[in-house]
Amino acid sequence: MELGFHLPIFDIDGGTAAIAGELARVGAAAEASGATWLSFMDHYFQIEPTGLPAEANMLEGYTTLGFLAAHTSRIELGLLVTGVTYRHPGLLAKIVTTLDVLSGGRAALGVGAAWFEREHHGLGVPYPPIAERFERLEEALRICRQMWDPANNGPFDGKHYQLAETLCSPQPINQPKVLIGGGGERKTLRLVAQYGDACNLFASSPADVAHKLDVLRRHCDDVGRDYNQLRITLLANNPRPSPDTRDDFVRAMADYAALGAHTVIVTPTTGSPAAWIDGMAPAVPQLAELG
């Protein structure tokens, strides 16, 4: 099992002027630890599950990843996850392509149906009903696939999006892996089976995850997809681990590794995330021993 880091908080010790330097140290610490994944949220406002108010610091996700691309050399970079409503899919594919090219082929596309209504209304971004958001998500996945096909620069004519040309030049160095966030059994996991390279589930309990993976297997069977091609990632926040509980965390991950989970992602929530990552680094070889 591999370890990834996900940073949801930008209230950094030292204030706003200290954010850039701390994020550069985060990149160095994450790579030095041997972790394989580094991500941020994709939100306009801070979200309540972090325990902070909407007014707390929040950076634009892809600009932040571009900064980290220049301060790292090996780790995979992505957002966990982009809301499909935030950017037109053609532009999204172009943004992720740019990140991939400038990072030397290390970009991932994390994407989901979006959920935070307040930030949409706050910045004047349309927030359609959930059924439409899922329709848009499926079209966005198809558009990105077409944008990353150098043999197909033709049009895309969908219900919600119409593109006269899906020209994307340069093409990515490595076609970005598509990680679809969420565990909805009827829609989200079907999209993972049909379009995704990876899913991201909450590590709520081994029994819950085992059930979600059984549902995902059935969706794969329905669409003729090899389940074993998919990468299973988990977000560990129940309880959220810390350097002080690192050994307990590794022991708890053994059951998830036995289910076939490939990567567990943890979230520093302090004002000094680079030091927090240093404290979690010994978990990397311990998790690797789980298989």
mmCIF file of C-alpha atoms in Angstrom:
data_model
loop_
_atom_site.group_PDB
_atom_site.id
_atom_site.type_symbol
_atom_site.label_atom_id
_atom_site.label_comp_id
_atom_site.label_asym_id
_atom_site.label_seq_id
_atom_site.Cartn_x
_atom_site.Cartn_y
_atom_site.Cartn_z
ATOM 1 C CA MET A 1 0.000 0.000 0.000
ATOM 2 C CA GLU A 2 1.235 3.486 -0.898
ATOM 3 C CA LEU A 3 0.801 6.758 0.965
ATOM 4 C CA GLY A 4 -0.464 10.053 -0.401
ATOM 5 C CA PHE A 5 -0.857 13.507 1.120
ATOM 6 C CA HIS A 6 -3.832 15.830 0.648
ATOM 7 C CA LEU A 7 -3.733 19.437 1.905
ATOM 8 C CA PRO A 8 -7.150 20.987 2.604
ATOM 9 C CA ILE A 9 -5.980 23.914 4.765
ATOM 10 C CA PHE A 10 -4.018 27.024 3.801
ATOM 11 C CA ASP A 11 -4.080 28.870 7.124
ATOM 12 C CA ILE A 12 -0.310 28.639 7.440
ATOM 13 C CA ASP A 13 1.761 29.649 10.427
ATOM 14 C CA GLY A 14 3.225 33.048 9.567
ATOM 15 C CA GLY A 15 0.211 34.247 7.595
ATOM 16 C CA THR A 16 -0.476 34.716 3.912
ATOM 17 C CA ALA A 17 3.079 35.689 3.011
ATOM 18 C CA ALA A 18 4.312 32.357 4.385
ATOM 19 C CA ILE A 19 2.039 30.159 2.253
ATOM 20 C CA ALA A 20 4.272 29.874 -0.815
ATOM 21 C CA GLY A 21 7.389 28.934 1.122
ATOM 22 C CA GLU A 22 5.519 26.387 3.213
ATOM 23 C CA LEU A 23 3.997 24.752 0.126
ATOM 24 C CA ALA A 24 7.448 24.476 -1.424
ATOM 25 C CA ARG A 25 8.571 22.702 1.762
ATOM 26 C CA VAL A 26 5.486 20.464 1.555
ATOM 27 C CA GLY A 27 6.536 19.323 -1.914
ATOM 28 C CA ALA A 28 10.051 18.542 -0.735
ATOM 29 C CA ALA A 29 8.806 16.722 2.369
ATOM 30 C CA ALA A 30 6.265 14.654 0.445
ATOM 31 C CA GLU A 31 8.865 13.502 -2.064
ATOM 32 C CA ALA A 32 11.469 12.814 0.621
ATOM 33 C CA SER A 33 8.953 10.635 2.463
ATOM 34 C CA GLY A 34 8.484 8.337 -0.512
ATOM 35 C CA ALA A 35 4.796 9.195 -0.882
ATOM 36 C CA THR A 36 3.364 8.820 -4.380
ATOM 37 C CA TRP A 37 0.494 11.332 -4.384
ATOM 38 C CA LEU A 38 0.099 15.007 -3.489
ATOM 39 C CA SER A 39 -3.214 16.812 -3.855
ATOM 40 C CA PHE A 40 -5.257 19.841 -2.870
ATOM 41 C CA MET A 41 -8.974 20.528 -2.808
ATOM 42 C CA ASP A 42 -10.796 22.269 -5.625
ATOM 43 C CA HIS A 43 -12.992 24.825 -3.910
ATOM 44 C CA TYR A 44 -13.587 28.554 -3.994
ATOM 45 C CA PHE A 45 -14.389 28.777 -0.265
ATOM 46 C CA GLN A 46 -13.162 26.667 2.635
ATOM 47 C CA ILE A 47 -15.522 23.802 3.498
ATOM 48 C CA GLU A 48 -17.091 23.029 6.871
ATOM 49 C CA PRO A 49 -15.784 19.414 7.215
ATOM 50 C CA THR A 50 -12.313 20.863 7.867
ATOM 51 C CA GLY A 51 -13.673 22.549 10.974
ATOM 52 C CA LEU A 52 -12.940 25.984 9.536
ATOM 53 C CA PRO A 53 -15.354 28.667 8.305
ATOM 54 C CA ALA A 54 -15.879 29.490 4.640
ATOM 55 C CA GLU A 55 -13.855 32.670 5.201
ATOM 56 C CA ALA A 56 -10.656 30.684 5.922
ATOM 57 C CA ASN A 57 -7.933 30.652 3.277
ATOM 58 C CA MET A 58 -8.535 28.731 0.045
ATOM 59 C CA LEU A 59 -6.252 28.793 -2.990
ATOM 60 C CA GLU A 60 -7.264 28.040 -6.577
ATOM 61 C CA GLY A 61 -6.360 24.411 -7.143
ATOM 62 C CA TYR A 62 -4.649 24.243 -10.519
ATOM 63 C CA THR A 63 -2.570 27.362 -9.938
ATOM 64 C CA THR A 64 -1.377 25.735 -6.716
ATOM 65 C CA LEU A 65 -0.536 22.489 -8.515
ATOM 66 C CA GLY A 66 1.428 24.439 -11.117
ATOM 67 C CA PHE A 67 3.486 25.978 -8.312
ATOM 68 C CA LEU A 68 4.098 22.535 -6.809
ATOM 69 C CA ALA A 69 5.089 21.150 -10.208
ATOM 70 C CA ALA A 70 8.075 23.501 -10.125
ATOM 71 C CA HIS A 71 8.997 22.396 -6.587
ATOM 72 C CA THR A 72 8.754 18.612 -7.102
ATOM 73 C CA SER A 73 10.124 16.127 -9.593
ATOM 74 C CA ARG A 74 8.589 12.703 -8.933
ATOM 75 C CA ILE A 75 5.270 12.787 -7.099
ATOM 76 C CA GLU A 76 1.902 12.583 -8.895
ATOM 77 C CA LEU A 77 -0.105 15.816 -8.678
ATOM 78 C CA GLY A 78 -3.874 16.219 -8.713
ATOM 79 C CA LEU A 79 -6.948 17.747 -7.139
ATOM 80 C CA LEU A 80 -9.213 15.730 -4.883
ATOM 81 C CA VAL A 81 -11.456 16.511 -6.659
ATOM 82 C CA THR A 82 -12.392 19.054 -9.334
ATOM 83 C CA GLY A 83 -16.078 19.864 -9.388
ATOM 84 C CA VAL A 84 -17.390 19.427 -12.913
ATOM 85 C CA THR A 85 -19.266 22.720 -12.628
ATOM 86 C CA TYR A 86 -16.140 24.804 -11.972
ATOM 87 C CA ARG A 87 -14.643 24.865 -15.474
ATOM 88 C CA HIS A 88 -15.805 24.098 -18.986
ATOM 89 C CA PRO A 89 -14.606 20.546 -19.769
ATOM 90 C CA GLY A 90 -12.562 21.602 -22.809
ATOM 91 C CA LEU A 91 -10.742 24.160 -20.681
ATOM 92 C CA LEU A 92 -10.336 21.615 -17.883
ATOM 93 C CA ALA A 93 -8.663 19.156 -20.257
ATOM 94 C CA LYS A 94 -6.350 21.935 -21.467
ATOM 95 C CA ILE A 95 -5.455 22.941 -17.893
ATOM 96 C CA VAL A 96 -4.643 19.368 -16.859
ATOM 97 C CA THR A 97 -2.653 18.890 -20.066
ATOM 98 C CA THR A 98 -0.617 22.000 -19.272
ATOM 99 C CA LEU A 99 0.065 20.708 -15.766
ATOM 100 C CA ASP A 100 1.155 17.372 -17.200
ATOM 101 C CA VAL A 101 3.534 18.938 -19.718
ATOM 102 C CA LEU A 102 5.103 21.338 -17.218
ATOM 103 C CA SER A 103 5.452 18.657 -14.530
ATOM 104 C CA GLY A 104 7.086 16.159 -16.884
ATOM 105 C CA GLY A 105 4.086 13.839 -17.074
ATOM 106 C CA ARG A 106 2.864 13.815 -13.454
ATOM 107 C CA ALA A 107 -0.677 15.210 -13.682
ATOM 108 C CA ALA A 108 -3.840 13.382 -12.675
ATOM 109 C CA LEU A 109 -7.433 14.429 -13.255
ATOM 110 C CA GLY A 110 -9.482 14.061 -10.101
ATOM 111 C CA VAL A 111 -13.087 14.917 -10.857
ATOM 112 C CA GLY A 112 -16.555 14.668 -9.346
ATOM 113 C CA ALA A 113 -20.082 16.009 -9.580
ATOM 114 C CA ALA A 114 -19.544 18.986 -7.188
ATOM 115 C CA TRP A 115 -21.595 19.593 -4.060
ATOM 116 C CA PHE A 116 -20.824 22.898 -2.255
ATOM 117 C CA GLU A 117 -23.788 25.059 -3.200
ATOM 118 C CA ARG A 118 -22.744 28.144 -1.220
ATOM 119 C CA GLU A 119 -19.525 28.741 -3.168
ATOM 120 C CA HIS A 120 -21.339 28.433 -6.492
ATOM 121 C CA HIS A 121 -23.903 31.048 -5.551
ATOM 122 C CA GLY A 122 -21.214 33.130 -3.863
ATOM 123 C CA LEU A 123 -19.153 33.537 -7.029
ATOM 124 C CA GLY A 124 -22.031 33.376 -9.478
ATOM 125 C CA VAL A 125 -21.303 29.923 -10.882
ATOM 126 C CA PRO A 126 -24.363 27.957 -12.042
ATOM 127 C CA TYR A 127 -25.316 25.084 -9.740
ATOM 128 C CA PRO A 128 -27.682 22.760 -11.581
ATOM 129 C CA PRO A 129 -29.620 19.952 -9.893
ATOM 130 C CA ILE A 130 -27.692 16.815 -9.031
ATOM 131 C CA ALA A 131 -29.066 14.749 -11.919
ATOM 132 C CA GLU A 132 -27.808 17.360 -14.381
ATOM 133 C CA ARG A 133 -24.448 17.580 -12.629
ATOM 134 C CA PHE A 134 -23.957 13.869 -13.164
ATOM 135 C CA GLU A 135 -24.946 14.217 -16.822
ATOM 136 C CA ARG A 136 -22.371 16.968 -17.140
ATOM 137 C CA LEU A 137 -19.781 14.826 -15.359
ATOM 138 C CA GLU A 138 -20.232 11.998 -17.841
ATOM 139 C CA GLU A 139 -19.972 14.381 -20.789
ATOM 140 C CA ALA A 140 -16.860 15.961 -19.267
ATOM 141 C CA LEU A 141 -15.231 12.550 -18.944
ATOM 142 C CA ARG A 142 -15.990 11.838 -22.591
ATOM 143 C CA ILE A 143 -14.662 15.242 -23.664
ATOM 144 C CA CYS A 144 -11.391 14.780 -21.772
ATOM 145 C CA ARG A 145 -10.950 11.348 -23.325
ATOM 146 C CA GLN A 146 -11.475 12.852 -26.783
ATOM 147 C CA MET A 147 -9.193 15.837 -26.079
ATOM 148 C CA TRP A 148 -6.440 13.376 -25.141
ATOM 149 C CA ASP A 149 -6.868 11.339 -28.321
ATOM 150 C CA PRO A 150 -4.455 12.843 -30.885
ATOM 151 C CA ALA A 151 -6.276 11.004 -33.650
ATOM 152 C CA ASN A 152 -9.594 12.714 -32.903
ATOM 153 C CA ASN A 153 -9.770 16.512 -33.135
ATOM 154 C CA GLY A 154 -13.356 16.432 -34.270
ATOM 155 C CA PRO A 155 -16.478 17.902 -32.700
ATOM 156 C CA PHE A 156 -18.277 16.843 -29.561
ATOM 157 C CA ASP A 157 -22.030 17.264 -29.535
ATOM 158 C CA GLY A 158 -23.534 16.516 -26.159
ATOM 159 C CA LYS A 159 -26.659 17.500 -24.294
ATOM 160 C CA HIS A 160 -24.848 20.107 -22.192
ATOM 161 C CA TYR A 161 -21.591 20.759 -24.055
ATOM 162 C CA GLN A 162 -20.901 21.364 -27.734
ATOM 163 C CA LEU A 163 -17.316 21.666 -28.981
ATOM 164 C CA ALA A 164 -16.582 22.370 -32.631
ATOM 165 C CA GLU A 165 -13.007 21.055 -32.298
ATOM 166 C CA THR A 166 -11.386 18.975 -29.562
ATOM 167 C CA LEU A 167 -7.918 20.152 -30.499
ATOM 168 C CA CYS A 168 -5.390 19.826 -27.681
ATOM 169 C CA SER A 169 -1.810 20.622 -28.612
ATOM 170 C CA PRO A 170 0.573 19.727 -27.145
ATOM 171 C CA GLN A 171 -0.803 16.439 -25.998
ATOM 172 C CA PRO A 172 0.040 15.313 -22.447
ATOM 173 C CA ILE A 173 3.371 13.610 -21.929
ATOM 174 C CA ASN A 174 1.520 10.876 -20.052
ATOM 175 C CA GLN A 175 -2.232 10.737 -20.516
ATOM 176 C CA PRO A 176 -3.486 11.831 -17.085
ATOM 177 C CA LYS A 177 -5.075 9.140 -14.977
ATOM 178 C CA VAL A 178 -8.716 9.875 -14.260
ATOM 179 C CA LEU A 179 -9.688 9.554 -10.607
ATOM 180 C CA ILE A 180 -13.404 9.866 -9.933
ATOM 181 C CA GLY A 181 -14.260 10.889 -6.395
ATOM 182 C CA GLY A 182 -17.216 9.600 -4.406
ATOM 183 C CA GLY A 183 -18.821 6.323 -3.524
ATOM 184 C CA GLY A 184 -22.342 6.705 -4.913
ATOM 185 C CA GLU A 185 -23.285 3.190 -5.922
ATOM 186 C CA ARG A 186 -25.694 3.851 -8.776
ATOM 187 C CA LYS A 187 -23.991 6.692 -10.651
ATOM 188 C CA THR A 188 -20.482 7.455 -9.393
ATOM 189 C CA LEU A 189 -19.136 3.918 -9.289
ATOM 190 C CA ARG A 190 -20.683 3.228 -12.691
ATOM 191 C CA LEU A 191 -18.728 6.167 -14.089
ATOM 192 C CA VAL A 192 -15.561 4.804 -12.475
ATOM 193 C CA ALA A 193 -16.116 1.474 -14.203
ATOM 194 C CA GLN A 194 -16.825 3.066 -17.570
ATOM 195 C CA TYR A 195 -14.397 6.006 -17.680
ATOM 196 C CA GLY A 196 -12.072 5.993 -14.673
ATOM 197 C CA ASP A 197 -8.588 4.791 -13.930
ATOM 198 C CA ALA A 198 -9.068 5.138 -10.174
ATOM 199 C CA CYS A 199 -11.706 5.760 -7.540
ATOM 200 C CA ASN A 200 -11.473 7.522 -4.212
ATOM 201 C CA LEU A 201 -13.501 6.240 -1.282
ATOM 202 C CA PHE A 202 -13.700 7.193 2.372
ATOM 203 C CA ALA A 203 -11.977 4.695 4.658
ATOM 204 C CA SER A 204 -15.128 4.604 6.784
ATOM 205 C CA SER A 205 -14.792 0.929 7.714
ATOM 206 C CA PRO A 206 -13.432 -2.196 6.002
ATOM 207 C CA ALA A 207 -16.971 -3.545 5.693
ATOM 208 C CA ASP A 208 -18.231 -0.380 3.987
ATOM 209 C CA VAL A 209 -15.305 -0.314 1.568
ATOM 210 C CA ALA A 210 -15.692 -4.026 0.806
ATOM 211 C CA HIS A 211 -19.326 -3.373 -0.112
ATOM 212 C CA LYS A 212 -18.423 -0.422 -2.367
ATOM 213 C CA LEU A 213 -15.786 -2.503 -4.136
ATOM 214 C CA ASP A 214 -18.287 -5.308 -4.718
ATOM 215 C CA VAL A 215 -20.622 -2.775 -6.328
ATOM 216 C CA LEU A 216 -17.747 -1.482 -8.444
ATOM 217 C CA ARG A 217 -16.925 -5.013 -9.591
ATOM 218 C CA ARG A 218 -20.513 -5.497 -10.721
ATOM 219 C CA HIS A 219 -20.432 -2.244 -12.682
ATOM 220 C CA CYS A 220 -17.182 -3.379 -14.311
ATOM 221 C CA ASP A 221 -18.823 -6.645 -15.317
ATOM 222 C CA ASP A 222 -21.792 -4.752 -16.767
ATOM 223 C CA VAL A 223 -19.605 -2.553 -18.999
ATOM 224 C CA GLY A 224 -17.009 -5.203 -19.861
ATOM 225 C CA ARG A 225 -14.217 -3.559 -17.860
ATOM 226 C CA ASP A 226 -11.437 -5.435 -16.084
ATOM 227 C CA TYR A 227 -11.825 -4.474 -12.417
ATOM 228 C CA ASN A 228 -8.145 -5.198 -11.838
ATOM 229 C CA GLN A 229 -7.230 -2.280 -14.120
ATOM 230 C CA LEU A 230 -8.625 0.175 -11.558
ATOM 231 C CA ARG A 231 -6.625 1.802 -8.787
ATOM 232 C CA ILE A 232 -8.387 1.933 -5.429
ATOM 233 C CA THR A 233 -7.539 4.963 -3.295
ATOM 234 C CA LEU A 234 -8.872 5.763 0.161
ATOM 235 C CA LEU A 235 -9.127 8.979 2.154
ATOM 236 C CA ALA A 236 -8.362 8.213 5.806
ATOM 237 C CA ASN A 237 -10.215 10.561 8.134
ATOM 238 C CA ASN A 238 -12.256 8.328 10.424
ATOM 239 C CA PRO A 239 -10.395 8.986 12.640
ATOM 240 C CA ARG A 240 -7.940 11.330 10.933
ATOM 241 C CA PRO A 241 -4.405 10.008 11.572
ATOM 242 C CA SER A 242 -1.526 12.087 12.850
ATOM 243 C CA PRO A 243 2.164 11.490 13.526
ATOM 244 C CA ASP A 244 1.232 10.696 17.151
ATOM 245 C CA THR A 245 -1.141 7.916 16.054
ATOM 246 C CA ARG A 246 0.939 6.735 13.094
ATOM 247 C CA ASP A 247 1.452 3.147 14.255
ATOM 248 C CA ASP A 248 -2.246 2.690 15.041
ATOM 249 C CA PHE A 249 -3.056 4.101 11.618
ATOM 250 C CA VAL A 250 -0.783 1.604 9.844
ATOM 251 C CA ARG A 251 -2.347 -1.285 11.756
ATOM 252 C CA ALA A 252 -5.824 -0.080 10.821
ATOM 253 C CA MET A 253 -4.867 0.029 7.143
ATOM 254 C CA ALA A 254 -4.040 -3.687 7.040
ATOM 255 C CA ASP A 255 -7.689 -4.644 6.521
ATOM 256 C CA TYR A 256 -8.011 -2.175 3.642
ATOM 257 C CA ALA A 257 -4.821 -3.445 2.029
ATOM 258 C CA ALA A 258 -6.288 -6.945 2.206
ATOM 259 C CA LEU A 259 -9.276 -5.649 0.210
ATOM 260 C CA GLY A 260 -6.900 -4.523 -2.552
ATOM 261 C CA ALA A 261 -6.657 -0.811 -1.773
ATOM 262 C CA HIS A 262 -3.563 0.581 -3.462
ATOM 263 C CA THR A 263 -3.157 4.021 -1.873
ATOM 264 C CA VAL A 264 -4.270 5.657 1.367
ATOM 265 C CA ILE A 265 -4.350 9.456 1.461
ATOM 266 C CA VAL A 266 -3.923 11.419 4.699
ATOM 267 C CA THR A 267 -4.551 15.071 5.455
ATOM 268 C CA PRO A 268 -2.360 17.395 7.502
ATOM 269 C CA THR A 269 -4.564 20.000 9.158
ATOM 270 C CA THR A 270 -1.944 22.019 11.037
ATOM 271 C CA GLY A 271 -0.419 25.374 10.210
ATOM 272 C CA SER A 272 2.912 23.628 9.516
ATOM 273 C CA PRO A 273 2.000 20.799 7.124
ATOM 274 C CA ALA A 274 5.587 20.131 5.989
ATOM 275 C CA ALA A 275 6.616 19.176 9.526
ATOM 276 C CA TRP A 276 3.459 17.057 9.841
ATOM 277 C CA ILE A 277 4.429 15.208 6.656
ATOM 278 C CA ASP A 278 7.914 14.619 8.047
ATOM 279 C CA GLY A 279 6.281 13.071 11.098
ATOM 280 C CA MET A 280 4.177 10.719 8.964
ATOM 281 C CA ALA A 281 7.067 9.657 6.702
ATOM 282 C CA PRO A 282 7.923 6.467 8.646
ATOM 283 C CA ALA A 283 4.490 5.134 7.696
ATOM 284 C CA VAL A 284 5.561 4.821 4.049
ATOM 285 C CA PRO A 285 7.728 1.687 4.453
ATOM 286 C CA GLN A 286 5.320 0.303 7.046
ATOM 287 C CA LEU A 287 2.393 0.573 4.633
ATOM 288 C CA ALA A 288 4.487 -0.939 1.832
ATOM 289 C CA GLU A 289 4.884 -4.088 3.937
ATOM 290 C CA LEU A 290 1.094 -4.533 3.958
ATOM 291 C CA GLY A 291 1.166 -5.356 0.242
#
